Structure formats: C-alpha cells, structure tokens
Short mmCIF file of C-alpha atoms in Angstrom, two decimals:
data_model
loop_
_atom_site.label_atom_id
_atom_site.label_comp_id
_atom_site.label_asym_id
_atom_site.label_seq_id
_atom_site.Cartn_x
_atom_site.Cartn_y
_atom_site.Cartn_z
CA MET P 1 0.01 -0.02 -0.04
CA GLU P 2 1.36 3.44 -1.00
CA GLN P 3 2.23 5.69 2.03
CA HIS P 4 0.61 9.06 1.99
CA PRO P 5 3.34 11.54 0.92
CA GLU P 6 2.72 13.88 3.85
CA PHE P 7 2.64 11.14 6.47
CA PRO P 8 6.25 11.33 7.82
CA TYR P 9 5.58 15.05 8.58
CA LEU P 10 2.39 14.91 10.58
CA PRO P 11 2.73 15.45 14.16
CA GLU P 12 2.36 12.53 16.47
CA GLN P 13 0.47 12.61 19.80
CA TYR P 14 3.39 12.01 22.26
CA VAL P 15 1.34 10.92 25.24
CA LYS P 16 -0.59 7.79 24.59
CA ILE P 17 -2.34 7.26 28.01
CA THR P 18 -5.29 9.32 29.69
CA PRO P 19 -5.40 10.07 33.32
CA PRO P 20 -8.72 9.26 35.20
CA GLU P 21 -11.21 11.95 34.83
CA TRP P 22 -11.16 12.58 38.57
CA ALA P 23 -7.50 13.69 38.39
CA LYS P 24 -8.19 16.65 36.14
CA ASN P 25 -8.11 19.10 39.10
CA ALA P 26 -6.87 16.91 41.93
CA THR P 27 -4.46 17.70 44.78
CA VAL P 28 -2.39 15.07 46.65
CA TYR P 29 -1.62 14.38 50.25
CA GLU P 30 1.32 12.28 51.27
CA LEU P 31 0.33 10.43 54.29
CA ASN P 32 3.06 9.13 56.69
CA ILE P 33 1.16 6.45 58.51
CA ARG P 34 3.65 5.91 61.24
CA GLN P 35 3.95 9.58 62.30
CA PHE P 36 0.27 10.68 61.42
CA SER P 37 -1.00 9.84 64.87
CA ASP P 38 0.21 8.61 68.20
CA GLU P 39 -1.29 5.20 67.41
CA GLY P 40 0.39 5.00 63.93
CA THR P 41 -2.53 2.97 62.60
CA PHE P 42 -5.01 2.74 59.69
CA LYS P 43 -7.96 3.22 62.09
CA ALA P 44 -6.43 6.43 63.47
CA ILE P 45 -6.25 7.94 59.87
CA GLU P 46 -10.02 7.52 59.35
CA GLN P 47 -10.61 10.07 62.05
CA GLN P 48 -8.90 12.88 60.16
CA LEU P 49 -10.31 12.06 56.60
CA PRO P 50 -13.15 14.66 56.89
CA ARG P 51 -10.55 17.45 57.77
CA LEU P 52 -8.45 16.69 54.81
CA LYS P 53 -11.41 16.47 52.48
CA LYS P 54 -12.54 20.04 53.75
CA MET P 55 -9.01 21.28 53.26
CA GLY P 56 -9.35 20.35 49.54
CA ILE P 57 -7.46 17.09 49.31
CA ASP P 58 -8.57 14.71 46.58
CA ILE P 59 -5.92 11.87 46.50
CA ILE P 60 -4.35 10.19 49.61
CA TRP P 61 -0.96 8.86 48.98
CA LEU P 62 -0.14 6.19 51.61
CA MET P 63 3.56 5.46 52.19
CA PRO P 64 4.14 1.76 51.86
CA VAL P 65 1.79 -0.41 53.85
CA GLN P 66 3.57 -3.65 53.62
CA PRO P 67 5.58 -5.39 56.44
CA ILE P 68 9.09 -3.94 56.91
CA GLY P 69 12.25 -6.11 56.83
CA GLU P 70 13.96 -7.10 60.04
CA LEU P 71 17.24 -8.21 58.82
CA HIS P 72 19.84 -5.36 58.58
CA ARG P 73 16.98 -2.97 59.66
CA LYS P 74 17.85 0.70 60.00
CA GLY P 75 16.84 2.10 63.39
CA SER P 76 14.38 0.35 65.69
CA MET P 77 11.44 0.45 63.30
CA GLY P 78 13.06 0.31 59.90
CA SER P 79 12.34 1.91 56.44
CA TYR P 80 9.04 1.75 54.75
CA TYR P 81 10.93 1.17 51.67
CA SER P 82 12.52 -2.13 52.79
CA VAL P 83 9.53 -4.38 51.88
CA LYS P 84 9.32 -7.73 53.42
CA ASP P 85 6.27 -9.04 51.59
CA TYR P 86 4.43 -7.43 48.69
CA LEU P 87 1.05 -9.14 49.45
CA LYS P 88 0.74 -8.48 53.11
CA VAL P 89 -0.12 -5.50 55.44
CA ASN P 90 2.32 -4.26 58.05
CA PRO P 91 0.86 -5.46 61.41
CA GLU P 92 1.93 -2.36 63.07
CA PHE P 93 -0.64 -0.45 60.99
CA GLY P 94 -3.34 -2.91 61.25
CA THR P 95 -4.94 -5.92 59.63
CA HIS P 96 -6.04 -6.48 55.94
CA ASP P 97 -9.66 -5.68 57.17
CA ASP P 98 -8.48 -2.33 58.76
CA PHE P 99 -6.77 -1.48 55.40
CA ARG P 100 -9.78 -2.25 53.50
CA SER P 101 -11.99 -0.20 55.84
CA LEU P 102 -9.61 2.84 55.44
CA VAL P 103 -9.75 2.52 51.57
CA ASN P 104 -13.62 2.48 51.90
CA ALA P 105 -13.56 5.46 54.29
CA ILE P 106 -11.46 7.46 51.75
CA HIS P 107 -13.73 6.66 48.93
CA GLN P 108 -16.62 7.55 51.08
CA GLU P 109 -15.26 11.03 51.63
CA GLY P 110 -15.02 11.35 47.81
CA MET P 111 -11.27 11.03 47.72
CA TYR P 112 -9.05 8.48 46.08
CA VAL P 113 -6.08 6.44 47.36
CA ILE P 114 -2.80 5.56 45.85
CA LEU P 115 -0.23 3.18 47.28
CA ASP P 116 3.43 3.79 47.53
CA TRP P 117 5.08 0.91 45.59
CA VAL P 118 8.65 -0.14 45.95
CA ALA P 119 9.60 -2.17 42.68
CA ASN P 120 13.36 -1.62 42.64
CA HIS P 121 14.34 -3.58 45.77
CA THR P 122 13.21 -5.54 48.74
CA SER P 123 14.27 -6.34 52.22
CA TRP P 124 16.99 -9.04 52.84
CA ASP P 125 14.35 -11.24 54.44
CA ASN P 126 11.69 -11.00 51.67
CA PRO P 127 10.67 -14.57 50.76
CA LEU P 128 11.68 -14.00 47.15
CA VAL P 129 15.42 -13.97 48.46
CA ASN P 130 15.02 -17.75 49.10
CA GLU P 131 12.46 -18.54 46.42
CA HIS P 132 14.07 -16.67 43.47
CA PRO P 133 17.65 -15.47 44.35
CA GLU P 134 18.24 -15.33 40.69
CA TRP P 135 15.86 -12.27 40.58
CA TYR P 136 18.30 -10.10 42.45
CA ARG P 137 21.47 -8.15 41.18
CA LYS P 138 24.81 -9.42 42.29
CA SER P 139 27.98 -7.87 43.15
CA ARG P 140 31.47 -8.81 41.76
CA LYS P 141 31.66 -11.37 44.57
CA ASN P 142 28.37 -12.82 43.45
CA THR P 143 26.64 -11.74 46.66
CA PHE P 144 23.31 -9.63 47.04
CA GLN P 145 23.95 -5.92 46.67
CA SER P 146 22.16 -2.77 47.88
CA THR P 147 21.29 0.14 45.63
CA ARG P 148 24.62 1.05 43.93
CA TRP P 149 26.41 4.22 45.12
CA ARG P 150 23.82 4.86 47.97
CA ASP P 151 23.64 4.19 51.55
CA TYR P 152 20.63 1.72 51.47
CA ASP P 153 22.25 -1.35 53.10
CA ASP P 154 18.94 -2.41 54.52
CA ILE P 155 17.72 -3.36 51.01
CA ILE P 156 18.90 -5.46 48.02
CA GLU P 157 18.14 -4.66 44.37
CA LEU P 158 16.07 -6.69 41.97
CA ASP P 159 17.03 -7.32 38.36
CA TYR P 160 14.38 -6.77 35.76
CA GLN P 161 15.99 -8.74 33.03
CA TYR P 162 13.87 -11.82 34.31
CA PRO P 163 10.47 -12.04 32.72
CA GLU P 164 9.18 -14.15 35.66
CA LEU P 165 10.14 -11.22 38.00
CA ARG P 166 8.25 -8.79 35.82
CA LYS P 167 5.20 -11.02 35.85
CA TYR P 168 5.31 -11.57 39.70
CA MET P 169 5.53 -7.69 40.27
CA THR P 170 2.82 -6.90 37.78
CA GLU P 171 0.49 -9.52 39.43
CA ALA P 172 1.33 -8.04 42.93
CA LEU P 173 0.35 -4.52 41.65
CA LYS P 174 -2.99 -5.95 40.26
CA TYR P 175 -3.57 -7.68 43.59
CA TRP P 176 -4.11 -4.38 45.57
CA ILE P 177 -6.39 -3.03 42.98
CA ARG P 178 -8.49 -6.09 42.81
CA GLU P 179 -8.57 -6.85 46.40
CA PHE P 180 -8.78 -3.38 48.06
CA ASP P 181 -9.99 -1.29 45.15
CA ILE P 182 -7.11 1.22 45.36
CA ASP P 183 -6.97 3.95 42.68
CA GLY P 184 -3.28 3.76 41.55
CA TYR P 185 0.37 4.04 42.74
CA ARG P 186 3.07 6.23 43.58
CA CYS P 187 6.29 4.39 42.30
CA ASP P 188 9.53 4.76 44.31
CA ILE P 189 12.63 5.68 42.10
CA ALA P 190 10.63 4.67 38.98
CA SER P 191 13.36 5.55 36.66
CA PHE P 192 15.68 2.98 38.24
CA ILE P 193 13.46 0.25 36.49
CA PRO P 194 13.18 -0.33 32.70
CA ILE P 195 10.51 1.79 31.18
CA ASP P 196 9.01 -1.07 29.18
CA PHE P 197 8.06 -2.78 32.47
CA TRP P 198 6.09 0.27 33.58
CA GLU P 199 4.38 0.73 30.11
CA ASN P 200 3.12 -2.91 30.28
CA VAL P 201 2.01 -2.48 33.87
CA ARG P 202 -0.10 0.56 32.96
CA THR P 203 -1.78 -1.46 30.20
CA GLU P 204 -2.73 -4.34 32.53
CA LEU P 205 -3.80 -2.04 35.48
CA ASP P 206 -5.92 -0.07 33.18
CA ALA P 207 -7.63 -3.08 32.06
CA ILE P 208 -9.02 -3.57 35.56
CA LYS P 209 -10.07 0.08 36.27
CA PRO P 210 -8.91 3.65 35.32
CA ILE P 211 -5.85 4.31 37.64
CA PHE P 212 -3.45 7.07 38.46
CA MET P 213 0.19 6.58 38.29
CA LEU P 214 2.82 9.00 39.92
CA ALA P 215 6.55 8.44 39.37
CA GLU P 216 9.21 9.49 41.66
CA ALA P 217 11.32 10.61 38.70
CA GLU P 218 11.83 13.63 36.48
CA ASP P 219 11.83 11.92 33.08
CA ARG P 220 9.50 12.94 30.25
CA GLU P 221 9.67 9.54 28.73
CA LEU P 222 7.65 8.06 31.59
CA HIS P 223 4.66 10.25 30.55
CA ARG P 224 4.51 8.59 27.20
CA LYS P 225 2.88 5.21 28.06
CA ALA P 226 3.24 4.71 31.75
CA PHE P 227 2.76 7.66 34.27
CA ASP P 228 0.30 10.49 34.57
CA ALA P 229 2.52 12.44 36.77
CA THR P 230 6.21 12.81 37.68
CA TYR P 231 8.11 14.52 40.33
CA ASN P 232 9.20 18.23 40.04
CA TRP P 233 12.47 17.99 41.88
CA THR P 234 14.02 20.88 39.91
CA LEU P 235 11.22 23.20 41.06
CA TRP P 236 11.83 22.19 44.69
CA ASN P 237 15.41 22.93 44.43
CA ILE P 238 15.08 26.34 42.76
CA LEU P 239 12.46 27.60 45.23
CA HIS P 240 14.55 26.52 48.06
CA GLN P 241 17.54 28.54 46.58
CA ILE P 242 15.47 31.53 45.94
CA ALA P 243 14.06 31.55 49.52
CA LEU P 244 17.57 31.54 50.84
CA ASN P 245 18.45 34.48 48.60
CA GLU P 246 20.93 32.47 46.73
CA ARG P 247 19.35 32.71 43.30
CA SER P 248 17.11 35.37 41.60
CA VAL P 249 13.83 34.87 39.96
CA LYS P 250 15.57 34.60 36.62
CA THR P 251 16.92 31.20 37.80
CA LEU P 252 13.19 30.08 37.98
CA THR P 253 12.08 31.68 34.72
CA GLU P 254 14.95 31.26 32.44
CA ALA P 255 16.79 28.17 33.75
CA TYR P 256 13.62 26.22 34.54
CA LEU P 257 10.34 27.46 33.34
CA ALA P 258 11.44 28.05 29.69
CA GLU P 259 12.69 24.40 29.56
CA HIS P 260 9.58 23.02 31.45
CA VAL P 261 7.04 24.54 29.00
CA SER P 262 9.02 23.48 26.02
CA ILE P 263 10.34 20.01 26.84
CA PHE P 264 7.60 18.30 28.99
CA PRO P 265 4.43 17.38 27.24
CA LYS P 266 1.33 19.43 28.21
CA GLU P 267 -0.61 16.16 29.02
CA GLY P 268 2.07 15.27 31.45
CA ILE P 269 1.24 16.31 35.04
CA ARG P 270 4.06 17.55 37.29
CA LEU P 271 4.07 17.04 41.01
CA ASN P 272 4.78 20.45 42.70
CA PHE P 273 5.92 20.36 46.34
CA ILE P 274 8.06 22.18 48.98
CA ASP P 275 8.26 19.18 51.39
CA ASN P 276 7.96 15.39 51.47
CA HIS P 277 9.29 12.44 53.34
CA ASP P 278 12.76 12.63 51.57
CA LYS P 279 13.45 16.44 52.11
CA ASN P 280 12.36 19.43 54.17
CA SER P 281 13.95 22.35 52.32
CA TRP P 282 12.92 24.80 55.14
CA GLU P 283 14.36 23.13 58.10
CA GLY P 284 16.89 25.05 60.26
CA ASN P 285 16.27 28.42 58.42
CA GLN P 286 15.81 31.13 60.91
CA TYR P 287 16.20 34.61 59.15
CA SER P 288 13.36 37.02 59.61
CA ASN P 289 11.23 36.58 56.45
CA PHE P 290 11.68 32.84 55.95
CA GLY P 291 8.08 32.11 56.99
CA GLU P 292 6.89 34.62 54.34
CA ALA P 293 9.24 32.95 51.72
CA LEU P 294 7.69 29.58 52.60
CA LYS P 295 4.11 30.87 52.07
CA ALA P 296 4.99 32.39 48.70
CA ALA P 297 6.60 29.16 47.63
CA THR P 298 3.58 27.26 48.69
CA VAL P 299 1.26 29.59 46.66
CA PHE P 300 3.51 29.32 43.59
CA THR P 301 3.35 25.48 43.66
CA VAL P 302 -0.51 25.78 43.34
CA MET P 303 -0.60 28.63 40.74
CA MET P 304 1.88 27.14 38.32
CA ASP P 305 0.80 24.18 36.25
CA GLY P 306 0.96 20.89 37.95
CA MET P 307 -0.51 18.87 40.87
CA PRO P 308 0.20 20.29 44.39
CA LEU P 309 1.44 18.09 47.09
CA VAL P 310 0.84 18.49 50.76
CA TYR P 311 3.06 16.25 53.15
CA SER P 312 1.63 15.16 56.56
CA GLY P 313 1.81 17.91 59.08
CA GLN P 314 2.56 20.75 56.59
CA GLU P 315 -1.03 22.07 57.29
CA ALA P 316 -0.08 22.22 61.01
CA GLY P 317 3.17 24.11 60.35
CA LEU P 318 5.68 21.28 60.32
CA ASP P 319 9.08 22.96 60.03
CA ARG P 320 11.41 20.03 60.29
CA SER P 321 12.01 16.52 58.87
CA LEU P 322 10.15 13.74 60.66
CA GLU P 323 12.26 10.92 61.85
CA PHE P 324 12.43 8.13 59.35
CA PHE P 325 13.34 5.01 61.19
CA GLU P 326 11.86 5.87 64.60
CA LYS P 327 8.46 6.91 66.07
CA ASP P 328 8.10 10.72 65.76
CA PRO P 329 4.45 11.68 65.95
CA ILE P 330 3.31 14.94 64.33
CA ASP P 331 2.50 17.77 66.62
CA TRP P 332 -0.93 18.61 65.45
CA LYS P 333 -1.92 22.19 66.17
CA SER P 334 -4.05 24.96 64.57
CA HIS P 335 -1.99 26.82 62.00
CA GLU P 336 -2.55 29.39 59.24
CA ASN P 337 -1.22 26.84 56.57
CA GLU P 338 -4.43 24.93 56.79
CA GLU P 339 -6.59 27.99 55.82
CA LEU P 340 -4.07 28.83 53.09
CA TYR P 341 -4.39 25.43 51.55
CA THR P 342 -8.18 25.51 51.85
CA ILE P 343 -8.33 28.84 49.94
CA LEU P 344 -5.87 27.72 47.33
CA PHE P 345 -7.40 24.41 46.57
CA LYS P 346 -10.89 25.70 46.52
CA LEU P 347 -9.71 28.04 43.59
CA LYS P 348 -7.95 25.16 41.88
CA HIS P 349 -11.15 22.97 41.95
CA GLN P 350 -13.33 25.78 40.61
CA ASN P 351 -11.08 27.59 38.10
CA LYS P 352 -10.25 25.63 34.84
CA ALA P 353 -7.16 27.72 34.33
CA LEU P 354 -5.49 25.92 37.34
CA TRP P 355 -6.46 22.37 36.44
CA ASN P 356 -3.90 19.63 35.75
CA GLY P 357 -2.12 18.81 32.58
CA LYS P 358 -4.03 19.29 29.41
CA TYR P 359 -7.07 20.34 31.20
CA GLY P 360 -5.53 23.51 32.60
CA GLY P 361 -4.06 26.72 31.01
CA GLU P 362 -0.49 27.19 30.09
CA MET P 363 1.64 29.75 32.19
CA VAL P 364 2.18 32.76 30.01
CA ARG P 365 4.54 35.49 31.22
CA ILE P 366 3.21 38.92 32.09
CA ILE P 367 6.15 41.26 31.51
CA ASN P 368 7.24 43.54 34.47
CA ASP P 369 10.19 45.89 35.05
CA LYS P 370 11.60 43.80 37.93
CA MET P 371 12.16 40.51 36.31
CA ASP P 372 15.08 39.62 38.76
CA GLN P 373 12.79 39.77 41.83
CA VAL P 374 9.14 39.53 40.55
CA ILE P 375 7.38 36.74 38.57
CA SER P 376 4.07 37.47 36.98
CA PHE P 377 2.05 35.27 34.73
CA VAL P 378 -1.48 34.50 33.50
CA ARG P 379 -3.22 31.18 33.11
CA GLU P 380 -6.44 30.90 31.18
CA LYS P 381 -8.82 28.17 30.08
CA ASP P 382 -12.35 28.11 28.67
CA GLY P 383 -13.07 31.65 29.89
CA ASP P 384 -11.55 31.14 33.32
CA LYS P 385 -8.53 33.14 34.22
CA VAL P 386 -5.94 33.63 37.01
CA LEU P 387 -3.39 36.27 37.28
CA THR P 388 -0.35 35.67 39.68
CA PHE P 389 2.03 38.50 40.84
CA MET P 390 4.68 37.42 43.18
CA ASN P 391 7.72 39.25 44.88
CA LEU P 392 10.07 36.36 45.25
CA SER P 393 12.75 38.34 46.94
CA ASN P 394 13.78 39.62 50.45
CA GLU P 395 13.32 43.35 49.33
CA SER P 396 10.43 45.82 48.93
CA VAL P 397 9.94 46.77 45.28
CA MET P 398 7.81 49.04 43.15
CA VAL P 399 6.70 47.13 40.04
CA GLN P 400 5.09 47.96 36.77
CA PHE P 401 3.30 45.20 34.93
CA ASP P 402 2.15 45.18 31.27
CA THR P 403 -1.39 43.86 31.78
CA SER P 404 -2.64 45.17 28.50
CA PHE P 405 -3.86 41.70 27.31
CA ASP P 406 -5.60 41.01 30.68
CA THR P 407 -7.65 44.07 31.32
CA GLY P 408 -11.06 43.73 33.26
CA GLY P 409 -12.74 42.94 36.43
CA TYR P 410 -11.22 40.26 38.86
CA THR P 411 -11.60 39.01 42.39
CA ASN P 412 -8.72 39.27 44.70
CA LEU P 413 -8.41 35.73 46.12
CA PHE P 414 -7.33 36.60 49.58
CA THR P 415 -9.08 40.00 50.15
CA ARG P 416 -12.16 38.63 48.12
CA LYS P 417 -12.58 42.31 46.91
CA GLN P 418 -13.29 43.23 43.18
CA GLN P 419 -10.29 44.70 41.51
CA ASN P 420 -10.03 46.24 37.98
CA VAL P 421 -6.93 45.62 35.88
CA PRO P 422 -5.86 48.48 33.57
CA ASP P 423 -3.45 48.36 30.64
CA THR P 424 -0.58 49.06 33.13
CA MET P 425 -0.56 48.12 36.73
CA ILE P 426 1.83 49.53 39.26
CA LEU P 427 2.27 47.70 42.65
CA ASN P 428 4.31 48.29 45.75
CA MET P 429 5.24 44.84 46.90
CA GLU P 430 6.73 43.96 50.21
CA PRO P 431 9.19 41.00 50.46
CA TRP P 432 7.61 37.69 49.48
CA GLU P 433 4.23 39.43 48.95
CA TYR P 434 1.78 37.98 46.31
CA MET P 435 -1.46 38.86 44.78
CA ILE P 436 -3.77 36.35 43.03
CA LEU P 437 -6.56 37.71 40.85
CA HIS P 438 -9.15 35.45 39.19
CA HIS P 439 -12.50 35.26 37.34
CA GLU P 440 -14.65 32.27 36.27
CA LYS P 441 -16.74 32.12 33.21
#
C-alpha cells in the first residue's frame, strides 16, 4: 500500500495514555502512617479524613503499607521502603480488614487512594530472596547488593532482565487494586526500573479500572505510556535557593520554566511540592522573613501548572524533617497553613485555568520591570482566568506590569474584593508578597 506523501511530517500525539477523569483538578496528600497519629494505625487515619477533605485534598498517597524487613533494619522501626512481603499488610498499622476499611472510608469522603510501591528492591528477608535468588542483582563477589552508590544497606536490588520477576511484580500490583479497590500507585525511584516494564504495567492495570500513576522521577519519557505524573525535583530545588536569597527569579524563569514548558508534554502532570518524606527544604532556616518565603513558595506551587502536594503535618506548620526510622508523631496544632491550603485548593477546583495537565491553562509570562525579583504570569482556560503576581525576593519593590492583554474585572483571592486591571498596573510589593486575581466564566 502506498504511503501518504505527507505522513512522515504529520505531528504525532506523544502521550498515549489518559489519566482518570477525577485527576483533572486533583491535589495530593502524602500520608506518613507511622507519624500521622500517636497510634500510627489505619484506624487512626480515618478520624482525620473529613478534615483533609474539607481542606481540599483529593488523593491520599499512603506511604508503603507492607511489612518492613527486620534483617539489617535501620533504626528500631526500619524503613517503609524495605519491603518484606508485597502481598501483606504491616501489622504495626493494622490488619487487612483495617486497610480495606480505610480505603472504603477514603472513597466515602469522595477522595481517592494511591499506594506507595517499591519495585526496585526488597528487604534482605523478603521470601523472594530464598524462592528466587536469581531475580536479584549480584556484586562482583556474586553476593546480593544494595542500591549502587547509595547508603541503602537495609535493602537489595532486583534485576528486571527476568520475565518471571516482571510477571510477579505486575500481578502484585494488580492484587491491591482487585482486592482493596485502590486507585493507583506512587512508584518509588521509578526511573531505576526499565520503562518497558512500567508501560506494560499501565496497560494491565488500566484493564482492571482507570488508575492514576505517579513516578518518583523527572523523566519526560515516563509520561508517554506509563505515568500520569512525575516529580518536580528541579522546582523544589530552585524555590529553596530563591528563598535563601541564593538565586534570583531569573533562575526560575529562564533556567527552569523556559525548559519546562518546552520539553515536558502538556498532557504530563508535574508534582509540585516544597516538602515530602525525603526532604524538608525549610528546616533550620531562621532568618526574619523565611516564613513569608515559605508561604510564597507554597502559593507558587499551586498557581503554576502541575498537581500540588501536601506532606503530612505541613498544614500544622511542620518545619522539620520527621524521623524516618523511629516513632516521631506530628504535633497537630492549629496553623494558618491549613486555611491557606483550603483557599488555594478551592480556587484550583473551581477555576479551569489551574487544572492539571491538558485540562488547565498554560503559564504565560506577564512582563514587568523587576524581572530579577518578581514573577508574574497568567493562566487561562475556557474563559476562566488567574493572574499571579509574586515578589520572590527579600526586598520591597515598586513594580510596573504590562497587563494590556488581561484588562478587566477580577476578584482578589485573599481579600475577596473586586479589582479592575488596567493596561498598566503598578504595585508596591513587600518582600515575598503575592497577589492572586481570578475570574470564572
């Protein structure tokens, strides 16, 4: 059959998968089960679900729920990511019935649940070590080995050249969806594992139900046929540097955003965060305006394109890293962060400009005369619009914005007052001050 002469020049749709409909404007909450309550159990989580729903959370990401290895364990309680059995529940958290009850309770609140999945490695005492020792990577001495070049001596790496391992791991992933009706996975160090494994996993899981897949990786290729969302580590790092006054806004705009909007597919969702279980970028910083810098960074992660993440305790003002191998319950207290998240997430849900991936509006720069200190941009979708003006510096500035393409009436998100935007807008902005203007069709 003769090929159409223009066929080689036609653009091809890069992303071949579609996220579940409910992910289009979703937010994520990473739930550290061990530290979330004094009890550290599934049952204790259920009590706080209505609060999380009210705050605007849509997806509960549970850190690994499987039993933790005991051989070569780190600390007294060990790492979540040293999995002893892929098909069982950690008895410290509760029973299989307790877990099923938690999933049902999350669904009853109108939220969804994804499990943290550790496919790259297991604990030293996982049954697979004895049943299938050939499935593991070996050192030059032909012994089991931990993740190369990292201090992870409580785990040993799997080797995905074996089809039998791939089938086992895929069936284990299917088990939690079929047995407990979970809604997807957050996949630990996903780029350490061959991408063709993940692409097949996505096909087999989608055959059961529409699922959401989040990769702990920053690789655009993962969006093509496997993952709906990937980590935005680069954004985390740059926001941290800006907050410490080590970088200017141009690092964000020219070294990051220019590449972000050009390289990553529009359909691919990026996970935006300022904290998670791996890092707390704000710990130990005591200079006078650091709290304001933190708030500005938080607002930015919701205003830019991507899916915002809240880590356990951030809404209570958590300002340190939680212990990883020991019990370290969150100090739950009333804090302004919870109201801030509630306001931001309500806008994200109602205004299409802030929706995720292809469902939301692209970030378009609004030119201002203080580009080293101030970032300003508009996002627009189906008549909904959001204007963002942020002084990401430790200095007061007078800024002039070219708003000639965005004139009209808006609502100020935080004052709730109506505000008219003229062709040129001039603002006196305090350090880390931001203004969010919006209107809905």
